[in-house]
Amino acid sequence: MSTAIHARPEAHDTILYINGVTVTFDGFKALNSLSFFVEAGELRAIIGPNGAGKTTMMDVVTGKTRPDRGDVVFNGGVDLTELDEARIANLGIGRKFQKPTVFDSQTVQANLELALAGNRGVLSSLFFRLSHPQRARIEQVLETVSLTHARNRLAGSLSHGQKQWLEIGMLLMQDPHLLLVDEPVAGMTDAETEQTAALLKEINKSHTVVVVEHDMTFVRALECPVTVLHEGRVLAEGSLADVQANKQVVEVYLGR
Ligand code: ADP
Ligand code: MG
């Protein structure tokens, strides 16, 4: 059940409202009163050193980890700290983990069909007939992730970059309102990295996207606001140029 909380004015128009969130692992604060906000329609990059709490932040938003305290509010009124992972996914929050988890022994197109079948499971989805709009959606997503030409290839034969795009495509099949993407370009070639930035910008035309990444060339190509995390909280926020000019950011992260 989605719980309407007493929304503060700031929470009202925000698609993702994280306020005062603390997560403790064995006494260590992975998130330490983390607060930041994402407006609907935004593309936002989250950067910060290893261990800053970036993945834990995504775990909290998707219900994998419960915060000790703080507010996590979706779409101006849904308290995500009250919901389990399946319910949060059903609200339209899609998450891309670091490692691709496509079905290697299925074709590219079958992977997208399976994503559409959602939690119906692999077996029952074999008997799942696609509607005309669903077929159209598959064509559209194949185009978006540049895999139309590879639709009949086994996913296992794709390059690392193409697998990442396929997985992003699988998320798009669910048409999420908010897409969380954790380190998508790790291990990609320069050309794949550039293409991934273009892909996320394209997706951002119709979805809110939050992307965690270390690769500064990639973050620059996104041309979007940047939030810098350090020790479980926000150290700086602004354009990439702003945060690169921030002395504290240089000291703890970029200057290393
Ligand atoms: P980032 O993604 O920014 O590199 P993480 O969110 O993965 O950072 O981790 C933040 C801190 O929390 C790290 O010090 C990490 O070791 C710790 N941490 C994350 N998950 C767990 C866990 N399940 N148990 C114990 N410590 C954890
Ligand atoms: Mg991480």
Short mmCIF file of C-alpha atoms and ligand atoms in Angstrom, two decimals:
data_model
loop_
_atom_site.label_atom_id
_atom_site.label_comp_id
_atom_site.label_asym_id
_atom_site.label_seq_id
_atom_site.Cartn_x
_atom_site.Cartn_y
_atom_site.Cartn_z
CA MET A 1 0.00 0.00 0.00
CA SER A 2 1.45 3.38 -0.91
CA THR A 3 1.40 5.68 2.06
CA ALA A 4 0.66 9.35 1.58
CA ILE A 5 2.93 11.20 3.96
CA HIS A 6 2.55 14.76 5.07
CA ALA A 7 4.54 16.18 2.18
CA ARG A 8 6.71 19.18 2.83
CA PRO A 9 6.61 21.92 0.20
CA GLU A 10 9.97 20.74 -1.15
CA ALA A 11 8.73 17.18 -1.51
CA HIS A 12 5.72 18.18 -3.52
CA ASP A 13 7.07 18.61 -7.03
CA THR A 14 10.05 16.31 -6.70
CA ILE A 15 10.07 12.87 -8.25
CA LEU A 16 12.74 11.75 -5.76
CA TYR A 17 13.05 13.38 -2.35
CA ILE A 18 15.78 12.05 -0.07
CA ASN A 19 16.01 13.85 3.25
CA GLY A 20 18.21 13.09 6.25
CA VAL A 21 18.74 9.46 5.28
CA THR A 22 21.14 7.45 7.44
CA VAL A 23 22.16 3.81 6.84
CA THR A 24 24.44 2.08 9.34
CA PHE A 25 26.34 -1.17 8.72
CA ASP A 26 27.91 -2.49 11.94
CA GLY A 27 28.19 1.01 13.35
CA PHE A 28 29.59 2.47 10.10
CA LYS A 29 27.46 5.17 8.47
CA ALA A 30 27.34 4.31 4.76
CA LEU A 31 24.81 7.15 4.43
CA ASN A 32 25.07 9.96 6.94
CA SER A 33 22.03 12.21 6.85
CA LEU A 34 22.00 12.23 3.04
CA SER A 35 19.68 14.79 1.46
CA PHE A 36 19.14 15.54 -2.20
CA PHE A 37 16.27 16.01 -4.58
CA VAL A 38 15.59 15.18 -8.20
CA GLU A 39 12.94 16.96 -10.25
CA ALA A 40 10.77 15.07 -12.69
CA GLY A 41 12.34 15.06 -16.15
CA GLU A 42 15.89 15.57 -14.90
CA LEU A 43 19.05 13.82 -15.93
CA ARG A 44 21.34 13.77 -12.86
CA ALA A 45 24.84 12.40 -12.45
CA ILE A 46 26.02 11.21 -9.03
CA ILE A 47 29.80 11.08 -8.58
CA GLY A 48 32.09 10.49 -5.61
CA PRO A 49 34.95 8.30 -4.41
CA ASN A 50 34.58 4.55 -3.81
CA GLY A 51 32.64 3.92 -0.64
CA ALA A 52 30.89 7.32 -0.76
CA GLY A 53 27.50 5.61 -0.51
CA LYS A 54 26.32 5.86 -4.14
CA THR A 55 25.18 2.25 -4.47
CA THR A 56 23.71 2.28 -0.95
CA MET A 57 21.66 5.32 -1.97
CA MET A 58 20.22 3.29 -4.87
CA ASP A 59 19.62 0.34 -2.51
CA VAL A 60 17.58 2.64 -0.26
CA VAL A 61 15.50 4.05 -3.14
CA THR A 62 14.73 0.58 -4.50
CA GLY A 63 13.85 -0.93 -1.11
CA LYS A 64 16.82 -3.29 -0.94
CA THR A 65 18.13 -1.52 2.16
CA ARG A 66 16.02 0.13 4.88
CA PRO A 67 17.37 3.40 6.25
CA ASP A 68 17.73 3.83 10.02
CA ARG A 69 16.07 7.18 9.60
CA GLY A 70 15.17 9.81 7.04
CA ASP A 71 12.58 10.33 4.31
CA VAL A 72 12.62 8.77 0.85
CA VAL A 73 9.62 10.05 -1.07
CA PHE A 74 8.67 9.26 -4.66
CA ASN A 75 6.43 11.44 -6.80
CA GLY A 76 5.59 13.90 -4.04
CA GLY A 77 3.80 11.50 -1.73
CA VAL A 78 4.83 7.85 -1.75
CA ASP A 79 6.99 6.88 1.24
CA LEU A 80 9.42 4.35 -0.25
CA THR A 81 10.77 3.32 3.16
CA GLU A 82 7.45 1.55 3.78
CA LEU A 83 7.49 -0.56 0.61
CA ASP A 84 9.26 -3.74 -0.52
CA GLU A 85 11.37 -4.07 -3.69
CA ALA A 86 8.63 -5.55 -5.87
CA ARG A 87 6.18 -2.80 -5.02
CA ILE A 88 8.76 -0.09 -5.63
CA ALA A 89 9.56 -1.61 -9.04
CA ASN A 90 5.84 -1.66 -9.83
CA LEU A 91 5.61 2.05 -9.03
CA GLY A 92 7.88 2.64 -12.02
CA ILE A 93 11.37 2.78 -10.53
CA GLY A 94 13.77 0.80 -12.73
CA ARG A 95 17.30 -0.05 -11.72
CA LYS A 96 20.32 -1.06 -13.74
CA PHE A 97 22.98 -2.80 -11.67
CA GLN A 98 26.70 -2.59 -12.49
CA LYS A 99 26.95 -6.06 -14.05
CA PRO A 100 24.61 -6.88 -16.93
CA THR A 101 22.14 -9.65 -16.12
CA VAL A 102 20.75 -10.49 -19.57
CA PHE A 103 19.78 -14.04 -20.56
CA ASP A 104 22.86 -15.09 -22.58
CA SER A 105 21.20 -18.10 -24.23
CA GLN A 106 18.24 -16.04 -25.54
CA THR A 107 18.22 -13.68 -28.51
CA VAL A 108 18.26 -9.92 -28.06
CA GLN A 109 14.61 -9.73 -29.03
CA ALA A 110 13.63 -12.59 -26.70
CA ASN A 111 15.32 -10.75 -23.85
CA LEU A 112 13.11 -7.72 -24.50
CA GLU A 113 10.03 -9.97 -24.69
CA LEU A 114 10.97 -11.55 -21.38
CA ALA A 115 11.33 -8.10 -19.84
CA LEU A 116 7.83 -7.30 -21.04
CA ALA A 117 6.48 -10.48 -19.50
CA GLY A 118 7.99 -9.11 -16.26
CA ASN A 119 7.44 -11.30 -13.24
CA ARG A 120 5.35 -13.80 -15.19
CA GLY A 121 8.58 -15.82 -15.40
CA VAL A 122 10.48 -17.40 -18.27
CA LEU A 123 8.30 -20.49 -18.71
CA SER A 124 4.92 -18.82 -18.86
CA SER A 125 6.33 -16.06 -21.06
CA LEU A 126 7.02 -18.70 -23.75
CA PHE A 127 3.25 -18.89 -24.13
CA PHE A 128 2.75 -15.18 -23.79
CA ARG A 129 1.34 -13.58 -26.95
CA LEU A 130 2.51 -10.08 -27.75
CA SER A 131 -0.07 -7.44 -28.53
CA HIS A 132 0.42 -5.02 -31.41
CA PRO A 133 1.45 -2.14 -29.11
CA GLN A 134 3.92 -4.46 -27.37
CA ARG A 135 5.49 -5.41 -30.71
CA ALA A 136 5.74 -1.73 -31.61
CA ARG A 137 7.34 -1.02 -28.26
CA ILE A 138 9.97 -3.72 -28.88
CA GLU A 139 10.83 -2.16 -32.27
CA GLN A 140 11.10 1.26 -30.67
CA VAL A 141 13.36 0.02 -27.85
CA LEU A 142 15.57 -1.93 -30.29
CA GLU A 143 16.09 1.33 -32.18
CA THR A 144 16.74 3.35 -29.02
CA VAL A 145 19.46 0.98 -27.79
CA SER A 146 20.96 0.56 -31.30
CA LEU A 147 20.35 -3.20 -31.41
CA THR A 148 17.85 -3.54 -34.27
CA HIS A 149 20.52 -5.14 -36.48
CA ALA A 150 21.41 -7.57 -33.66
CA ARG A 151 17.86 -8.59 -32.72
CA ASN A 152 18.34 -12.27 -33.66
CA ARG A 153 21.76 -12.66 -32.08
CA LEU A 154 22.17 -14.51 -28.81
CA ALA A 155 22.69 -12.01 -26.01
CA GLY A 156 25.74 -14.01 -24.93
CA SER A 157 27.49 -13.10 -28.19
CA LEU A 158 27.12 -9.34 -27.73
CA SER A 159 29.99 -7.05 -26.74
CA HIS A 160 30.07 -5.89 -23.12
CA GLY A 161 28.74 -2.47 -24.18
CA GLN A 162 25.89 -3.98 -26.20
CA LYS A 163 24.90 -6.16 -23.23
CA GLN A 164 24.66 -3.05 -21.08
CA TRP A 165 22.44 -1.40 -23.69
CA LEU A 166 20.28 -4.49 -23.92
CA GLU A 167 19.77 -4.42 -20.19
CA ILE A 168 18.86 -0.74 -20.35
CA GLY A 169 16.44 -1.71 -23.13
CA MET A 170 14.92 -4.38 -20.87
CA LEU A 171 14.30 -1.71 -18.24
CA LEU A 172 12.75 0.57 -20.87
CA MET A 173 10.25 -2.16 -21.76
CA GLN A 174 8.68 -1.50 -18.34
CA ASP A 175 8.51 2.23 -19.16
CA PRO A 176 9.78 3.36 -15.74
CA HIS A 177 9.15 6.89 -14.46
CA LEU A 178 12.54 6.93 -12.80
CA LEU A 179 15.58 5.07 -14.07
CA LEU A 180 18.55 4.46 -11.75
CA VAL A 181 21.75 3.42 -13.50
CA ASP A 182 24.86 2.31 -11.56
CA GLU A 183 28.23 2.70 -13.33
CA PRO A 184 27.08 1.83 -16.85
CA VAL A 185 30.34 2.56 -18.68
CA ALA A 186 32.76 0.57 -16.48
CA GLY A 187 34.67 -1.70 -18.87
CA MET A 188 33.37 -0.03 -22.03
CA THR A 189 35.48 1.21 -24.93
CA ASP A 190 35.68 4.97 -25.54
CA ALA A 191 33.25 4.68 -28.44
CA GLU A 192 30.78 2.65 -26.36
CA THR A 193 31.10 5.18 -23.53
CA GLU A 194 30.28 8.03 -25.88
CA GLN A 195 27.31 6.12 -27.29
CA THR A 196 26.03 5.35 -23.79
CA ALA A 197 26.02 9.06 -22.93
CA ALA A 198 24.00 9.73 -26.08
CA LEU A 199 21.64 6.86 -25.20
CA LEU A 200 20.95 8.16 -21.69
CA LYS A 201 20.36 11.68 -23.05
CA GLU A 202 17.88 10.23 -25.52
CA ILE A 203 16.12 8.23 -22.78
CA ASN A 204 16.00 11.38 -20.68
CA LYS A 205 13.71 12.99 -23.27
CA SER A 206 10.91 10.84 -21.84
CA HIS A 207 12.22 9.57 -18.46
CA THR A 208 13.87 10.90 -15.33
CA VAL A 209 17.36 9.39 -15.13
CA VAL A 210 19.81 9.23 -12.21
CA VAL A 211 23.22 7.83 -13.16
CA VAL A 212 26.17 6.98 -10.92
CA GLU A 213 29.50 7.11 -12.73
CA HIS A 214 33.22 7.67 -12.20
CA ASP A 215 34.23 8.31 -15.79
CA MET A 216 34.59 12.08 -16.14
CA THR A 217 34.57 12.03 -19.94
CA PHE A 218 31.20 10.31 -19.74
CA VAL A 219 29.85 12.71 -17.08
CA ARG A 220 30.97 15.68 -19.19
CA ALA A 221 29.18 14.25 -22.21
CA LEU A 222 25.93 13.98 -20.21
CA GLU A 223 25.86 17.81 -19.86
CA CYS A 224 23.71 17.60 -16.74
CA PRO A 225 23.72 18.69 -13.08
CA VAL A 226 26.11 16.74 -10.86
CA THR A 227 25.80 15.72 -7.20
CA VAL A 228 29.03 14.78 -5.44
CA LEU A 229 28.73 12.29 -2.57
CA HIS A 230 31.41 11.82 0.06
CA GLU A 231 31.19 9.80 3.28
CA GLY A 232 27.47 9.27 2.91
CA ARG A 233 26.42 12.84 2.26
CA VAL A 234 26.35 15.53 -0.40
CA LEU A 235 29.65 17.39 -0.66
CA ALA A 236 28.75 19.62 -3.61
CA GLU A 237 26.14 20.04 -6.31
CA GLY A 238 26.01 22.01 -9.54
CA SER A 239 27.32 21.89 -13.07
CA LEU A 240 30.36 19.69 -13.68
CA ALA A 241 32.44 22.87 -14.05
CA ASP A 242 31.13 24.12 -10.66
CA VAL A 243 31.97 20.95 -8.78
CA GLN A 244 35.35 20.59 -10.51
CA ALA A 245 36.20 24.09 -9.24
CA ASN A 246 35.12 23.21 -5.68
CA LYS A 247 38.21 22.94 -3.42
CA GLN A 248 36.73 20.24 -1.19
CA VAL A 249 35.74 18.14 -4.18
CA VAL A 250 39.23 18.38 -5.63
CA GLU A 251 40.73 17.45 -2.25
CA VAL A 252 38.65 14.34 -1.55
CA TYR A 253 37.99 13.09 -5.04
CA LEU A 254 39.08 14.67 -8.29
CA GLY A 255 42.56 15.69 -7.15
CA ARG A 256 43.60 12.16 -6.22
P1 ADP B 1 29.91 3.44 -3.54
O1 ADP B 1 28.85 2.82 -4.40
O2 ADP B 1 29.82 4.94 -3.49
O3 ADP B 1 31.30 3.00 -3.90
P2 ADP B 1 28.69 1.89 -1.42
O4 ADP B 1 27.34 2.48 -1.26
O5 ADP B 1 28.79 0.61 -2.14
O6 ADP B 1 29.69 2.98 -2.02
O7 ADP B 1 29.32 1.64 0.01
C1 ADP B 1 29.38 2.65 1.02
C2 ADP B 1 30.06 2.08 2.24
O8 ADP B 1 29.20 1.14 2.87
C3 ADP B 1 31.34 1.33 1.93
O9 ADP B 1 32.27 1.59 2.97
C4 ADP B 1 30.92 -0.13 1.94
O10 ADP B 1 31.98 -0.97 2.32
C5 ADP B 1 29.81 -0.11 2.98
N1 ADP B 1 28.77 -1.14 2.70
C6 ADP B 1 27.95 -1.14 1.63
N2 ADP B 1 27.10 -2.18 1.69
C7 ADP B 1 27.40 -2.85 2.83
C8 ADP B 1 26.87 -4.01 3.49
N3 ADP B 1 25.85 -4.69 2.97
N4 ADP B 1 27.43 -4.39 4.66
C9 ADP B 1 28.44 -3.70 5.21
N5 ADP B 1 28.99 -2.59 4.66
C10 ADP B 1 28.47 -2.17 3.48
MG MG B 2 28.93 1.53 -6.05
#
